[in-house]
PDB file of C-alpha atoms and ligand atoms in Angstrom:
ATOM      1  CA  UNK A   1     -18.083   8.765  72.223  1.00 50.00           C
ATOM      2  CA  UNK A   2     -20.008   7.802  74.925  1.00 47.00           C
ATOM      3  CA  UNK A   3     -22.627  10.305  75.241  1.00 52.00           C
ATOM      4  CA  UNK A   4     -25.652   8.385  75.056  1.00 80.00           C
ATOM      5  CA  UNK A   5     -24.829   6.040  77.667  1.00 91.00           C
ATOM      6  CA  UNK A   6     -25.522   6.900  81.344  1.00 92.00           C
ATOM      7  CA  UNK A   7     -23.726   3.957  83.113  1.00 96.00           C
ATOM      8  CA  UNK A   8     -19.831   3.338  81.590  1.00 97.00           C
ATOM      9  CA  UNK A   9     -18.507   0.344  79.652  1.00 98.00           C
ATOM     10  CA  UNK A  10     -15.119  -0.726  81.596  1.00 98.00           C
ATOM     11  CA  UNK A  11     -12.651  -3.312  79.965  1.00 98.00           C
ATOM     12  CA  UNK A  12     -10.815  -5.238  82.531  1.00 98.00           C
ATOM     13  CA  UNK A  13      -8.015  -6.787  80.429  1.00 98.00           C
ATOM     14  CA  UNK A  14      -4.376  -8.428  81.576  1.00 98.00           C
ATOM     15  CA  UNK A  15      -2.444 -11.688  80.558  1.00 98.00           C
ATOM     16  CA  UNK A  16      -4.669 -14.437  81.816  1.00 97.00           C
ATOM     17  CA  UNK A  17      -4.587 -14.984  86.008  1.00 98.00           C
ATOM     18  CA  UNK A  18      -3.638 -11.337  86.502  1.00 98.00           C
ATOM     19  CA  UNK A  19      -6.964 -10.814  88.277  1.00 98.00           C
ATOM     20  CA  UNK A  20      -9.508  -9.926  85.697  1.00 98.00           C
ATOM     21  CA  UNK A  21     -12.573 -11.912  86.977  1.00 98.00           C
ATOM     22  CA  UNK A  22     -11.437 -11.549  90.687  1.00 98.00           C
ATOM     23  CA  UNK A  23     -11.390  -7.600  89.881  1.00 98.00           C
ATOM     24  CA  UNK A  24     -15.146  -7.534  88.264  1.00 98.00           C
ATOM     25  CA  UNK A  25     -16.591  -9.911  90.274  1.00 98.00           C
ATOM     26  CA  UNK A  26     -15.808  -7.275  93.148  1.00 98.00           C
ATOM     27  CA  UNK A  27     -16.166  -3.842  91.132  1.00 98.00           C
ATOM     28  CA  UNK A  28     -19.803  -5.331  90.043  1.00 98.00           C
ATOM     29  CA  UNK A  29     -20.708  -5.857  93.861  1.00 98.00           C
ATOM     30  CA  UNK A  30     -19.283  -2.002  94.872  1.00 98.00           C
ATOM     31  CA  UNK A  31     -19.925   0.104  92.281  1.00 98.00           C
ATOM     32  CA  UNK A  32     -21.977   2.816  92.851  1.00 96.00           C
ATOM     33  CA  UNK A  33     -24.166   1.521  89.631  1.00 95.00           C
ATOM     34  CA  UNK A  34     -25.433  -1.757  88.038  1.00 96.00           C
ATOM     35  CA  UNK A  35     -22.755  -3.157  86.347  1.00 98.00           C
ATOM     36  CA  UNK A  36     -23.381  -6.447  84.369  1.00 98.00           C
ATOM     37  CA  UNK A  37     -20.072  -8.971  84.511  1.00 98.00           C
ATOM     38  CA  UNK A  38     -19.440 -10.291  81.397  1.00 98.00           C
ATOM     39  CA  UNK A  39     -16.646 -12.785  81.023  1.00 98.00           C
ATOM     40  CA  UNK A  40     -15.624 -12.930  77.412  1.00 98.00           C
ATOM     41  CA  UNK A  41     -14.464 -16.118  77.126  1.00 97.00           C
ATOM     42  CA  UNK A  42     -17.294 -18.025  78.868  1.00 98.00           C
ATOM     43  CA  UNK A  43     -19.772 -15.901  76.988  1.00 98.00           C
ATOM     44  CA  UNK A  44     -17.965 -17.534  73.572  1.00 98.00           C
ATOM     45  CA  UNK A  45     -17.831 -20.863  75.103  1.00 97.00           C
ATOM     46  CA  UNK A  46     -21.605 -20.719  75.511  1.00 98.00           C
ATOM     47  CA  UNK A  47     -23.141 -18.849  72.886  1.00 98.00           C
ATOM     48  CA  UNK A  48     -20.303 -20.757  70.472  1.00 97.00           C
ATOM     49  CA  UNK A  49     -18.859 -17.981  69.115  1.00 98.00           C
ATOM     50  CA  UNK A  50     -15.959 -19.463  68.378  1.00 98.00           C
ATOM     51  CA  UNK A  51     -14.412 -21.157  64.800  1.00 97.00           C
ATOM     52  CA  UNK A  52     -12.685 -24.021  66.935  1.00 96.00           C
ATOM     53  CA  UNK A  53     -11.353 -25.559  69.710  1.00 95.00           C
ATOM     54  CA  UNK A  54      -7.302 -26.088  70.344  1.00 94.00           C
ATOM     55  CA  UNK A  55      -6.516 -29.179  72.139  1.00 92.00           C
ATOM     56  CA  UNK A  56      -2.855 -28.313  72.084  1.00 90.00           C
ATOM     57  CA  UNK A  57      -3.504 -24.811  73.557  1.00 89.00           C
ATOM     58  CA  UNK A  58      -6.371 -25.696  75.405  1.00 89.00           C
ATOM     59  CA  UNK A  59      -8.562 -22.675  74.039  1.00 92.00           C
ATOM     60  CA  UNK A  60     -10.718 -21.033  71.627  1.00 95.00           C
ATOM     61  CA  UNK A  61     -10.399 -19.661  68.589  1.00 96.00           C
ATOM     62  CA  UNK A  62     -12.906 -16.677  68.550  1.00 98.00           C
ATOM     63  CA  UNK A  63     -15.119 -15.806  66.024  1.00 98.00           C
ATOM     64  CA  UNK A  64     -14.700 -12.053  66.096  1.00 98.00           C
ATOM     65  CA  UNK A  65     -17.763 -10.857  63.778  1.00 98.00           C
ATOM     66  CA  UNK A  66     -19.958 -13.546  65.578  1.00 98.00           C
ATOM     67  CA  UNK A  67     -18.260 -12.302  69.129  1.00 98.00           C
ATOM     68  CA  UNK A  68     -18.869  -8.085  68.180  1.00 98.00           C
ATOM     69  CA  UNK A  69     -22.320  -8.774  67.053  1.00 98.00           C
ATOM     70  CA  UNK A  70     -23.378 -10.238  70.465  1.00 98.00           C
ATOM     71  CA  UNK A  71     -21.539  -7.831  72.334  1.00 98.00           C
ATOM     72  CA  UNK A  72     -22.970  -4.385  70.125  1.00 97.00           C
ATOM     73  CA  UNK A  73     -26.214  -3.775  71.819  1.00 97.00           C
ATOM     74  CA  UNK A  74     -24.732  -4.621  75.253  1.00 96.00           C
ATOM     75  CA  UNK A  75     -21.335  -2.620  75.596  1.00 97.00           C
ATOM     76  CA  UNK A  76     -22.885   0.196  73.667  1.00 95.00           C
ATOM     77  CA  UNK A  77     -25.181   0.560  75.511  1.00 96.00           C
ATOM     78  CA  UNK A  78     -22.938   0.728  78.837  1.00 97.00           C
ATOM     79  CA  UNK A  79     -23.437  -0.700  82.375  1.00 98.00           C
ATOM     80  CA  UNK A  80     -21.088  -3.608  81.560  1.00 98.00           C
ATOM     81  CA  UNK A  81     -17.499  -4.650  82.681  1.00 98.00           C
ATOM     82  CA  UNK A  82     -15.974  -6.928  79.668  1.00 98.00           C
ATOM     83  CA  UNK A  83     -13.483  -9.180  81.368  1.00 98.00           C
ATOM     84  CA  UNK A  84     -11.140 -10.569  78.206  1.00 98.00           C
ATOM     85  CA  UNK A  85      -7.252 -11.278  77.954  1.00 98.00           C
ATOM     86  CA  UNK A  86      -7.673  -9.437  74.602  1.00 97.00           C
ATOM     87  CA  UNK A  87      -8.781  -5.641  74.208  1.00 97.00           C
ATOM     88  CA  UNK A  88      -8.418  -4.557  70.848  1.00 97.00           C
ATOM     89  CA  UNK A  89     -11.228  -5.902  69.528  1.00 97.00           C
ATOM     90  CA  UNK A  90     -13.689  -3.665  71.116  1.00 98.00           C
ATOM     91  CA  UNK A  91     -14.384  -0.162  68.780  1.00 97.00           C
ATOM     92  CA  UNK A  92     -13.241   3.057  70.959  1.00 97.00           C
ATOM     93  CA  UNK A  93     -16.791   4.187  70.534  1.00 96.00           C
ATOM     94  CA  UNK A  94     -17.928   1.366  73.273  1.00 97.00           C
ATOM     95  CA  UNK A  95     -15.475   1.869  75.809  1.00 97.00           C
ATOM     96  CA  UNK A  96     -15.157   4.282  78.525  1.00 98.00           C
ATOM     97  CA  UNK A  97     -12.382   3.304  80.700  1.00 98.00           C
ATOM     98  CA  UNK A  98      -9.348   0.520  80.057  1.00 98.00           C
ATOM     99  CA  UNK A  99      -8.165  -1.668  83.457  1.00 99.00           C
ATOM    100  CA  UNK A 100      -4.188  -3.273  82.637  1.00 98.00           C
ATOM    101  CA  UNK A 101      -3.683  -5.362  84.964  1.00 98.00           C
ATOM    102  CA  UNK A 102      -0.383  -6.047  86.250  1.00 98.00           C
ATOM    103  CA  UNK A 103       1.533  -8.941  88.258  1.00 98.00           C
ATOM    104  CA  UNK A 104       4.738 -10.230  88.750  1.00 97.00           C
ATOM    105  CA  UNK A 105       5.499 -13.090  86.327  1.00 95.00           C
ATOM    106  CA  UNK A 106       6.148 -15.188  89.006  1.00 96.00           C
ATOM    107  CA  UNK A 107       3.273 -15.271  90.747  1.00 97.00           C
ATOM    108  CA  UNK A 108       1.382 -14.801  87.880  1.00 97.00           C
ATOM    109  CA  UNK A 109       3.235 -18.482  87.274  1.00 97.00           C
ATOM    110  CA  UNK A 110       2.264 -20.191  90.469  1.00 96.00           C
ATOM    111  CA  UNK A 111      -1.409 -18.826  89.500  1.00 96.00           C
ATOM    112  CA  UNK A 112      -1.655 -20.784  86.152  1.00 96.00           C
ATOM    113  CA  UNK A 113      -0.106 -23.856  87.222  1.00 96.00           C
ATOM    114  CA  UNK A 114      -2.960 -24.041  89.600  1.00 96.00           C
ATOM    115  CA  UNK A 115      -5.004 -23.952  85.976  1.00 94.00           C
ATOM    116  CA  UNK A 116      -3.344 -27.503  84.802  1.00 90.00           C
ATOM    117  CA  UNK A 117      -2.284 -25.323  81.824  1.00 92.00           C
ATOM    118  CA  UNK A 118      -0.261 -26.734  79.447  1.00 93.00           C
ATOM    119  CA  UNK A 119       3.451 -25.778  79.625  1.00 95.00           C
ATOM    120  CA  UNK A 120       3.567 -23.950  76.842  1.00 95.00           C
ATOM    121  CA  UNK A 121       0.450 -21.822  77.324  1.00 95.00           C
ATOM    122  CA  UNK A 122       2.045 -21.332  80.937  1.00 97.00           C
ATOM    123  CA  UNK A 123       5.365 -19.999  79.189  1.00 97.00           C
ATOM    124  CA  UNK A 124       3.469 -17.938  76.656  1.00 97.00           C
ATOM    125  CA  UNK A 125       1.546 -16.401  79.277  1.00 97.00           C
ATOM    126  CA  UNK A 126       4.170 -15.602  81.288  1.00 97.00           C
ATOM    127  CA  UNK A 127       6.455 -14.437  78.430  1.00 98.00           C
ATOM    128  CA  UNK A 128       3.174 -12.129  77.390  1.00 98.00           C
ATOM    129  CA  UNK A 129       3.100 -10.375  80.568  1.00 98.00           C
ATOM    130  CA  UNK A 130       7.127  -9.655  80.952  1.00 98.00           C
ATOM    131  CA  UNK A 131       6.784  -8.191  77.359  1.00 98.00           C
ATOM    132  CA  UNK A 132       3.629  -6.438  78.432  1.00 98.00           C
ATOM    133  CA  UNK A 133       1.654  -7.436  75.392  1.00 98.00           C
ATOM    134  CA  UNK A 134      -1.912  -6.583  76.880  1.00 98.00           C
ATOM    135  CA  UNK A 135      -0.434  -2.951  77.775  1.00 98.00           C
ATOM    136  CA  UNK A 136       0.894  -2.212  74.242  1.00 98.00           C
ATOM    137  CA  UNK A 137      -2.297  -3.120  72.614  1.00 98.00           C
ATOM    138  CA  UNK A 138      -4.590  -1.501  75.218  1.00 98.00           C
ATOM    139  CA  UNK A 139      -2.322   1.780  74.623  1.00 98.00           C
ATOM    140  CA  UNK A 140      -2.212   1.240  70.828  1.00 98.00           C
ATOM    141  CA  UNK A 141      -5.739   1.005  70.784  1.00 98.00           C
ATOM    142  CA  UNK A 142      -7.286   3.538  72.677  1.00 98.00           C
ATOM    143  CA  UNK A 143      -6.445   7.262  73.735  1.00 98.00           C
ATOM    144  CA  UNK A 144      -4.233   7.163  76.828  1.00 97.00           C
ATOM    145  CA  UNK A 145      -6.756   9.221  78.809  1.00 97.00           C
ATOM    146  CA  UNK A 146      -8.969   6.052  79.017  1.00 97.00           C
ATOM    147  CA  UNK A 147      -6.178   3.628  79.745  1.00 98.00           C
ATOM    148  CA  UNK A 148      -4.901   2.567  83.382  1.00 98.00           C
ATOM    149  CA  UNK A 149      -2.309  -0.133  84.337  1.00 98.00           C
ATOM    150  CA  UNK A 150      -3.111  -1.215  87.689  1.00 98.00           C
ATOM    151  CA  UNK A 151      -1.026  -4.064  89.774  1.00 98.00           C
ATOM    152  CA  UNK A 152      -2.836  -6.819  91.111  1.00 98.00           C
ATOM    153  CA  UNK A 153      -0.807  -9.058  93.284  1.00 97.00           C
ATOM    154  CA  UNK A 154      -2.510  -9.134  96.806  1.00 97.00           C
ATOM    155  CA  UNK A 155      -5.608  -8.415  98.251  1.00 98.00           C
ATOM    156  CA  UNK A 156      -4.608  -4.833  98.940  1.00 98.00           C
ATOM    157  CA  UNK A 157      -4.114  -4.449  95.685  1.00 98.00           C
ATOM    158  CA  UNK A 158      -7.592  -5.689  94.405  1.00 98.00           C
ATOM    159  CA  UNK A 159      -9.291  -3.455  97.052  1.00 98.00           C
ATOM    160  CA  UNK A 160      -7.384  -0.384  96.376  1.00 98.00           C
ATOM    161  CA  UNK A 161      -7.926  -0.711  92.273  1.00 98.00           C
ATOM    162  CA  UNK A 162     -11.556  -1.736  92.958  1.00 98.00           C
ATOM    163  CA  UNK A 163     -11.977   1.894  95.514  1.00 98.00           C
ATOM    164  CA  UNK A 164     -10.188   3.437  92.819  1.00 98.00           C
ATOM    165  CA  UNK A 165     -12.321   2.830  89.666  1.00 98.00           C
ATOM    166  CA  UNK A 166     -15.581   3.224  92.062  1.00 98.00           C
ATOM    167  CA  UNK A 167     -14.231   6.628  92.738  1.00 98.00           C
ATOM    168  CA  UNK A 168     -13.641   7.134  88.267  1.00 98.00           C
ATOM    169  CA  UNK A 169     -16.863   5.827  88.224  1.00 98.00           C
ATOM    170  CA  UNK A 170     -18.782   8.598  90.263  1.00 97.00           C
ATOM    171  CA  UNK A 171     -16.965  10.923  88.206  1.00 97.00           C
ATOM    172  CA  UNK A 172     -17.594   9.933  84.931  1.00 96.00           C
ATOM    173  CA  UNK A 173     -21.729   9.987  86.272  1.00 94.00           C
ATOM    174  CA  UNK A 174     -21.466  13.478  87.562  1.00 94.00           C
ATOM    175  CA  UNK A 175     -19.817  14.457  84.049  1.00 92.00           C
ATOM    176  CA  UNK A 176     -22.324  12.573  82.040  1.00 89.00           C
ATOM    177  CA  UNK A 177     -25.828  12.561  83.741  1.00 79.00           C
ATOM    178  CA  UNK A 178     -25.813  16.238  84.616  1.00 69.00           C
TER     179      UNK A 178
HETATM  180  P1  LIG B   1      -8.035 -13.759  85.332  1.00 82.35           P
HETATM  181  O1  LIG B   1      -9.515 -13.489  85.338  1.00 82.35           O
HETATM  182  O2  LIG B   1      -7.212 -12.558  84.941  1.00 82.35           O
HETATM  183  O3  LIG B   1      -7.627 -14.970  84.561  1.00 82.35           O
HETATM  184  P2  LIG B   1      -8.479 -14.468  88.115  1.00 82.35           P
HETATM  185  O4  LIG B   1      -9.287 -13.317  88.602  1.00 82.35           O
HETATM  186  O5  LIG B   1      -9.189 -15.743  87.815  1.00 82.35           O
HETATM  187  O6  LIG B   1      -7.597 -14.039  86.859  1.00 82.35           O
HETATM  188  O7  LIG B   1      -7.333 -14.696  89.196  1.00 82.35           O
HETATM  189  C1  LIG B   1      -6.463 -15.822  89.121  1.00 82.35           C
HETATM  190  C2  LIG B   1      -6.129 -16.274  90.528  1.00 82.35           C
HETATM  191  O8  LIG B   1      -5.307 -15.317  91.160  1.00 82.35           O
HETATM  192  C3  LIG B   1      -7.348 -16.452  91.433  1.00 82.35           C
HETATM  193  O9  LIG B   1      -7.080 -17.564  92.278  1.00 82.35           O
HETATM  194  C4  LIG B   1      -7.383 -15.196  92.264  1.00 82.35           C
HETATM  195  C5  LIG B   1      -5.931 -14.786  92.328  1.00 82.35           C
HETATM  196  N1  LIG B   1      -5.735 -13.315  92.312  1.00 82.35           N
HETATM  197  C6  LIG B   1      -5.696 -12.533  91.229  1.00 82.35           C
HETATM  198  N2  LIG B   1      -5.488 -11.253  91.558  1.00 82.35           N
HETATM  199  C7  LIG B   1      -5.387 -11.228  92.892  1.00 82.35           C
HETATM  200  C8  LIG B   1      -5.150 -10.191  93.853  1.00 82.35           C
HETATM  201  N3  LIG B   1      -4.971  -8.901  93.493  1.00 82.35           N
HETATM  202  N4  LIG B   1      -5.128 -10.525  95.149  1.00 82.35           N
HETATM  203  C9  LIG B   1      -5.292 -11.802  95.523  1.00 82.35           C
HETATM  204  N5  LIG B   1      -5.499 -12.837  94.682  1.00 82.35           N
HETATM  205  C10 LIG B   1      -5.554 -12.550  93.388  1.00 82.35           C
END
């Protein structure tokens, strides 16, 4: 799947305020290659690759052809960490390694009331990551080997996951550049 590329594509993925952005904002800084930070849903915000807006939800509705066009050259090509609330979208062929993150629905509660959500994207949200939505899809989607469910509540947490896919990531070189 991913011989041609000689840095990995990593999907960071979770119910929204798990962590996603704080995790590859870091991982981009430590890992041991260049890895370009793309946040999905400021990349369809600005390069409108979206069908509308919701005012009621307060979000996007993507354009997926529109989105997997502008994201074909990049992911397959590797190098990148795709931050998104969504995974299934991306073909198995582009990704390398999965990140679920995990967090306790309450804090993950306190964390989006901090967004001025609305109510009921606050109680969706929450109800998503107690039914572990993100998880099912990421496991129904890709082969388990690439798939990892990490928790990210505290900074401990965020430093150990971020050591931890360093350390997958110097693995997966040594398998694929030698
Ligand atoms: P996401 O990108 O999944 O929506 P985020 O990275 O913006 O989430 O994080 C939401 C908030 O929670 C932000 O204020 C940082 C904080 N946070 C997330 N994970 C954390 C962790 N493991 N340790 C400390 N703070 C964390």
């Amino acid at each position: 799947m991913s011989s041609k590329r000689t840095s990995p594509t990593i999907v960071i993925t979770g119910t929204p305020g798990v962590g996603k952005s704080t995790h590859a904002q870091l991982l981009a800084q430590e890992a041991p290659v260049p890895l370009k930070h793309i946040n999905v849903g400021d990349l369809v915000k600005e390069k409108n690759l979206y069908e509308r807006y919701d005012e009621d939800w307060q979000s996007y509705e993507v354009d997926e052809d529109k989105l997997l066009d502008e994201l074909e050259p990049i992911a397959s090509a590797g190098g990148v960490i795709l931050d998104w609330h969504t995974c299934e979208l991306f073909p198995e062929r582009w990704v390398d390694l999965v990140v679920v993150l995990r967090c306790d629905h309450s804090k993950l509660w306190e964390r989006l009331e901090t967004r001025n959500y609305p109510l009921k994207k606050i109680q969706e949200n929450n109800e998503a990551e107690i039914m572990e939505v993100v998880l099912e899809e990421a496991r129904s989607s890709y082969v388990p080997e690439v798939v990892v469910e990490l928790r990210s509540e505290g900074t401990e947490d965020l430093e150990s996951n971020v050591s931890r896919v360093v350390e997958w990531i110097k693995a997966w070189q040594a398998d694929h550049t030698s």
